Each structure stands twice: as C-alpha cells, then as structure tokens.
JSON list of C-alpha atoms in Angstrom, two decimals:
[
{"chain": "A", "resi": 1, "resn": "GLU", "atom": "CA", "xyz": [-7.28, -14.33, 5.78]},
{"chain": "A", "resi": 2, "resn": "VAL", "atom": "CA", "xyz": [-3.61, -13.25, 6.26]},
{"chain": "A", "resi": 3, "resn": "GLN", "atom": "CA", "xyz": [-2.17, -11.73, 2.68]},
{"chain": "A", "resi": 4, "resn": "LEU", "atom": "CA", "xyz": [1.13, -10.09, 2.12]},
{"chain": "A", "resi": 5, "resn": "VAL", "atom": "CA", "xyz": [1.08, -8.51, -1.67]},
{"chain": "A", "resi": 6, "resn": "GLU", "atom": "CA", "xyz": [4.23, -7.21, -2.80]},
{"chain": "A", "resi": 7, "resn": "SER", "atom": "CA", "xyz": [4.69, -4.88, -5.78]},
{"chain": "A", "resi": 8, "resn": "GLY", "atom": "CA", "xyz": [6.72, -2.25, -7.50]},
{"chain": "A", "resi": 9, "resn": "GLY", "atom": "CA", "xyz": [9.14, -4.51, -9.09]},
{"chain": "A", "resi": 10, "resn": "GLY", "atom": "CA", "xyz": [10.16, -4.33, -12.75]},
{"chain": "A", "resi": 11, "resn": "LEU", "atom": "CA", "xyz": [12.70, -4.03, -15.01]},
{"chain": "A", "resi": 12, "resn": "VAL", "atom": "CA", "xyz": [15.32, -0.95, -14.56]},
{"chain": "A", "resi": 13, "resn": "GLN", "atom": "CA", "xyz": [18.81, 0.25, -15.89]},
{"chain": "A", "resi": 14, "resn": "THR", "atom": "CA", "xyz": [21.90, 0.09, -13.70]},
{"chain": "A", "resi": 15, "resn": "GLY", "atom": "CA", "xyz": [21.98, 3.01, -11.19]},
{"chain": "A", "resi": 16, "resn": "GLY", "atom": "CA", "xyz": [18.09, 3.15, -11.43]},
{"chain": "A", "resi": 17, "resn": "SER", "atom": "CA", "xyz": [15.88, 3.07, -8.23]},
{"chain": "A", "resi": 18, "resn": "LEU", "atom": "CA", "xyz": [12.48, 1.34, -7.47]},
{"chain": "A", "resi": 19, "resn": "ARG", "atom": "CA", "xyz": [10.13, 1.01, -4.51]},
{"chain": "A", "resi": 20, "resn": "LEU", "atom": "CA", "xyz": [8.80, -1.92, -3.40]},
{"chain": "A", "resi": 21, "resn": "SER", "atom": "CA", "xyz": [5.57, -2.21, -1.44]},
{"chain": "A", "resi": 22, "resn": "CYS", "atom": "CA", "xyz": [4.35, -4.96, 0.93]},
{"chain": "A", "resi": 23, "resn": "VAL", "atom": "CA", "xyz": [0.58, -4.41, 1.49]},
{"chain": "A", "resi": 24, "resn": "THR", "atom": "CA", "xyz": [-0.47, -6.72, 4.44]},
{"chain": "A", "resi": 25, "resn": "SER", "atom": "CA", "xyz": [-3.86, -7.74, 5.89]},
{"chain": "A", "resi": 26, "resn": "GLY", "atom": "CA", "xyz": [-5.43, -10.18, 8.07]},
{"chain": "A", "resi": 27, "resn": "PHE", "atom": "CA", "xyz": [-2.87, -9.26, 11.08]},
{"chain": "A", "resi": 28, "resn": "ILE", "atom": "CA", "xyz": [-1.73, -6.30, 13.13]},
{"chain": "A", "resi": 29, "resn": "LEU", "atom": "CA", "xyz": [1.39, -5.26, 11.24]},
{"chain": "A", "resi": 30, "resn": "ALA", "atom": "CA", "xyz": [2.23, -2.99, 14.13]},
{"chain": "A", "resi": 31, "resn": "ASP", "atom": "CA", "xyz": [3.03, -6.24, 16.25]},
{"chain": "A", "resi": 32, "resn": "TYR", "atom": "CA", "xyz": [5.40, -7.86, 13.76]},
{"chain": "A", "resi": 33, "resn": "GLY", "atom": "CA", "xyz": [9.03, -6.97, 12.57]},
{"chain": "A", "resi": 34, "resn": "ILE", "atom": "CA", "xyz": [9.52, -6.76, 8.76]},
{"chain": "A", "resi": 35, "resn": "GLY", "atom": "CA", "xyz": [12.25, -8.24, 6.65]},
{"chain": "A", "resi": 36, "resn": "TRP", "atom": "CA", "xyz": [12.70, -8.13, 2.82]},
{"chain": "A", "resi": 37, "resn": "PHE", "atom": "CA", "xyz": [14.49, -11.19, 1.43]},
{"chain": "A", "resi": 38, "resn": "ARG", "atom": "CA", "xyz": [15.75, -11.82, -2.34]},
{"chain": "A", "resi": 39, "resn": "ARG", "atom": "CA", "xyz": [16.54, -14.85, -4.10]},
{"chain": "A", "resi": 40, "resn": "ALA", "atom": "CA", "xyz": [18.68, -14.59, -7.39]},
{"chain": "A", "resi": 41, "resn": "PRO", "atom": "CA", "xyz": [18.92, -17.13, -9.99]},
{"chain": "A", "resi": 42, "resn": "GLY", "atom": "CA", "xyz": [20.85, -20.03, -8.74]},
{"chain": "A", "resi": 43, "resn": "LYS", "atom": "CA", "xyz": [21.58, -18.90, -5.51]},
{"chain": "A", "resi": 44, "resn": "GLU", "atom": "CA", "xyz": [19.93, -19.36, -2.03]},
{"chain": "A", "resi": 45, "resn": "ARG", "atom": "CA", "xyz": [17.40, -16.69, -0.34]},
{"chain": "A", "resi": 46, "resn": "GLU", "atom": "CA", "xyz": [19.19, -13.96, 1.42]},
{"chain": "A", "resi": 47, "resn": "GLY", "atom": "CA", "xyz": [17.96, -11.51, 3.93]},
{"chain": "A", "resi": 48, "resn": "VAL", "atom": "CA", "xyz": [18.56, -7.72, 2.56]},
{"chain": "A", "resi": 49, "resn": "ALA", "atom": "CA", "xyz": [16.80, -5.59, 5.35]},
{"chain": "A", "resi": 50, "resn": "CYS", "atom": "CA", "xyz": [14.91, -5.43, 8.14]},
{"chain": "A", "resi": 51, "resn": "ILE", "atom": "CA", "xyz": [13.01, -3.25, 10.65]},
{"chain": "A", "resi": 52, "resn": "SER", "atom": "CA", "xyz": [11.95, -3.84, 14.27]},
{"chain": "A", "resi": 53, "resn": "ILE", "atom": "CA", "xyz": [8.34, -3.14, 15.75]},
{"chain": "A", "resi": 54, "resn": "SER", "atom": "CA", "xyz": [9.63, -0.74, 18.21]},
{"chain": "A", "resi": 55, "resn": "ARG", "atom": "CA", "xyz": [8.86, 2.75, 17.97]},
{"chain": "A", "resi": 56, "resn": "GLY", "atom": "CA", "xyz": [11.62, 4.58, 15.64]},
{"chain": "A", "resi": 57, "resn": "GLY", "atom": "CA", "xyz": [11.87, 1.22, 14.13]},
{"chain": "A", "resi": 58, "resn": "VAL", "atom": "CA", "xyz": [15.54, -0.02, 14.52]},
{"chain": "A", "resi": 59, "resn": "THR", "atom": "CA", "xyz": [16.83, -1.18, 10.82]},
{"chain": "A", "resi": 60, "resn": "LEU", "atom": "CA", "xyz": [19.44, -3.48, 9.75]},
{"chain": "A", "resi": 61, "resn": "TYR", "atom": "CA", "xyz": [20.89, -4.02, 6.46]},
{"chain": "A", "resi": 62, "resn": "ALA", "atom": "CA", "xyz": [23.10, -6.70, 4.28]},
{"chain": "A", "resi": 63, "resn": "ASP", "atom": "CA", "xyz": [26.36, -5.19, 3.80]},
{"chain": "A", "resi": 64, "resn": "SER", "atom": "CA", "xyz": [25.79, -5.56, -0.19]},
{"chain": "A", "resi": 65, "resn": "VAL", "atom": "CA", "xyz": [22.86, -3.04, 0.15]},
{"chain": "A", "resi": 66, "resn": "ARG", "atom": "CA", "xyz": [23.70, -0.68, 3.07]},
{"chain": "A", "resi": 67, "resn": "GLY", "atom": "CA", "xyz": [23.87, 2.75, 1.90]},
{"chain": "A", "resi": 68, "resn": "ARG", "atom": "CA", "xyz": [21.51, 1.99, -1.23]},
{"chain": "A", "resi": 69, "resn": "PHE", "atom": "CA", "xyz": [18.56, 0.52, 0.07]},
{"chain": "A", "resi": 70, "resn": "THR", "atom": "CA", "xyz": [16.17, 2.02, 2.73]},
{"chain": "A", "resi": 71, "resn": "ILE", "atom": "CA", "xyz": [13.62, -0.19, 4.52]},
{"chain": "A", "resi": 72, "resn": "SER", "atom": "CA", "xyz": [10.63, 1.53, 6.25]},
{"chain": "A", "resi": 73, "resn": "ARG", "atom": "CA", "xyz": [6.85, 0.73, 7.53]},
{"chain": "A", "resi": 74, "resn": "ASP", "atom": "CA", "xyz": [3.70, 2.37, 7.90]},
{"chain": "A", "resi": 75, "resn": "ASN", "atom": "CA", "xyz": [1.81, 0.51, 10.31]},
{"chain": "A", "resi": 76, "resn": "ALA", "atom": "CA", "xyz": [-1.42, 2.86, 9.98]},
{"chain": "A", "resi": 77, "resn": "LYS", "atom": "CA", "xyz": [-1.54, 1.69, 6.07]},
{"chain": "A", "resi": 78, "resn": "ASN", "atom": "CA", "xyz": [-0.47, -1.81, 6.95]},
{"chain": "A", "resi": 79, "resn": "THR", "atom": "CA", "xyz": [2.54, -1.45, 4.40]},
{"chain": "A", "resi": 80, "resn": "ALA", "atom": "CA", "xyz": [6.04, -2.12, 4.54]},
{"chain": "A", "resi": 81, "resn": "TYR", "atom": "CA", "xyz": [8.32, -0.60, 1.85]},
{"chain": "A", "resi": 82, "resn": "LEU", "atom": "CA", "xyz": [11.89, -1.19, 0.31]},
{"chain": "A", "resi": 83, "resn": "GLN", "atom": "CA", "xyz": [13.42, 1.85, -1.44]},
{"chain": "A", "resi": 84, "resn": "MET", "atom": "CA", "xyz": [16.03, 0.61, -3.70]},
{"chain": "A", "resi": 85, "resn": "ASN", "atom": "CA", "xyz": [18.54, 3.26, -5.04]},
{"chain": "A", "resi": 86, "resn": "SER", "atom": "CA", "xyz": [21.68, 2.76, -7.17]},
{"chain": "A", "resi": 87, "resn": "LEU", "atom": "CA", "xyz": [20.71, -0.66, -8.22]},
{"chain": "A", "resi": 88, "resn": "LYS", "atom": "CA", "xyz": [23.09, -3.02, -9.71]},
{"chain": "A", "resi": 89, "resn": "PRO", "atom": "CA", "xyz": [22.66, -6.14, -11.93]},
{"chain": "A", "resi": 90, "resn": "GLU", "atom": "CA", "xyz": [23.56, -8.29, -8.99]},
{"chain": "A", "resi": 91, "resn": "ASP", "atom": "CA", "xyz": [20.45, -6.89, -7.12]},
{"chain": "A", "resi": 92, "resn": "THR", "atom": "CA", "xyz": [18.30, -8.88, -9.96]},
{"chain": "A", "resi": 93, "resn": "ALA", "atom": "CA", "xyz": [16.44, -11.41, -7.96]},
{"chain": "A", "resi": 94, "resn": "VAL", "atom": "CA", "xyz": [12.56, -12.14, -6.71]},
{"chain": "A", "resi": 95, "resn": "TYR", "atom": "CA", "xyz": [12.11, -9.99, -3.45]},
{"chain": "A", "resi": 96, "resn": "PHE", "atom": "CA", "xyz": [10.08, -11.27, -0.80]},
{"chain": "A", "resi": 97, "resn": "CYS", "atom": "CA", "xyz": [8.35, -9.37, 2.19]},
{"chain": "A", "resi": 98, "resn": "ARG", "atom": "CA", "xyz": [8.37, -11.06, 5.45]},
{"chain": "A", "resi": 99, "resn": "CYS", "atom": "CA", "xyz": [6.57, -10.48, 8.98]},
{"chain": "A", "resi": 100, "resn": "THR", "atom": "CA", "xyz": [7.72, -12.06, 12.22]},
{"chain": "A", "resi": 101, "resn": "LYS", "atom": "CA", "xyz": [6.13, -12.04, 15.38]},
{"chain": "A", "resi": 102, "resn": "ILE", "atom": "CA", "xyz": [7.94, -13.34, 18.27]},
{"chain": "A", "resi": 103, "resn": "GLN", "atom": "CA", "xyz": [6.07, -14.46, 21.21]},
{"chain": "A", "resi": 104, "resn": "LEU", "atom": "CA", "xyz": [8.15, -15.95, 24.38]},
{"chain": "A", "resi": 105, "resn": "GLY", "atom": "CA", "xyz": [6.97, -19.65, 25.22]},
{"chain": "A", "resi": 106, "resn": "ARG", "atom": "CA", "xyz": [5.29, -19.98, 21.64]},
{"chain": "A", "resi": 107, "resn": "PRO", "atom": "CA", "xyz": [6.48, -20.69, 18.39]},
{"chain": "A", "resi": 108, "resn": "PRO", "atom": "CA", "xyz": [6.95, -17.55, 16.01]},
{"chain": "A", "resi": 109, "resn": "THR", "atom": "CA", "xyz": [4.41, -16.44, 13.76]},
{"chain": "A", "resi": 110, "resn": "ASP", "atom": "CA", "xyz": [5.82, -16.12, 10.25]},
{"chain": "A", "resi": 111, "resn": "TYR", "atom": "CA", "xyz": [4.04, -14.72, 6.88]},
{"chain": "A", "resi": 112, "resn": "TRP", "atom": "CA", "xyz": [5.81, -14.39, 3.73]},
{"chain": "A", "resi": 113, "resn": "GLY", "atom": "CA", "xyz": [4.51, -12.70, 0.63]},
{"chain": "A", "resi": 114, "resn": "GLN", "atom": "CA", "xyz": [4.47, -14.14, -2.91]},
{"chain": "A", "resi": 115, "resn": "GLY", "atom": "CA", "xyz": [7.53, -12.13, -4.36]},
{"chain": "A", "resi": 116, "resn": "THR", "atom": "CA", "xyz": [8.09, -9.48, -6.98]},
{"chain": "A", "resi": 117, "resn": "GLN", "atom": "CA", "xyz": [10.70, -9.63, -9.55]},
{"chain": "A", "resi": 118, "resn": "VAL", "atom": "CA", "xyz": [13.30, -6.85, -9.96]},
{"chain": "A", "resi": 119, "resn": "THR", "atom": "CA", "xyz": [15.53, -7.15, -12.85]},
{"chain": "A", "resi": 120, "resn": "VAL", "atom": "CA", "xyz": [18.61, -4.88, -13.42]},
{"chain": "A", "resi": 121, "resn": "ALA", "atom": "CA", "xyz": [19.85, -4.37, -16.91]},
{"chain": "A", "resi": 122, "resn": "SER", "atom": "CA", "xyz": [23.35, -3.59, -17.44]}
]
C-alpha cells in the first residue's frame, strides 16, 4: 500500500521555523521526483519547491520562498523534508508532499500526501 504521511506542521510566530517531513512507503522513493505544494485559504494550490531524482538532487523554488525554504530528500529513509525558515503570515497554508515518476511512453505515476497545516501568527 502506498502511503505519504506529512508531519511537522503547527502554529509558529512570524520569523520562526518549521521542518516538514513526508514519510513514504509502498514505492521506491529514489525513483520519484518530489514536490511540496501548499493551499492557502481561498487560494489555489501552488508549488513551493521540488527536487529531482538525480544524484545531488537539483532543486527549484517558488519566488515567494526562495532563500527561506530548503527541500531535501533521504532516499534511504524514504523521507522528504521541507525546512522552512523566516516564516511569514502569508506562508499559512496546508502543505502537501507529492511524488512523481515519469516514464516515457506511459502515464506518470503520482502520489499525494494528506497534508499538514502550517499557521504563522503575526
């Protein structure tokens, strides 16, 4: 059974930090790219950060979080992370982990976690 379980969310003051974890099971995480997404109240879901499957893990960030958030992965632990520093009230959202495997000639395989709430108090 495939599972993605996010944790690490909570309530934090402006300027604080949180580290989100996404523990996966039921598939080989090393074969998947990983992305963190968020959905703020009244807004559409948006991509926050992603990391490739390649050795070294190429990373990309949304402009709104670049320099404050860091995505990483530990394939041996089947876990993805999102370190969030200098948090702002506008970072308040439900954060989701997504794992995607692209295979040429076949539909992509896509897994989502259930989300974890992050609330940043002003």
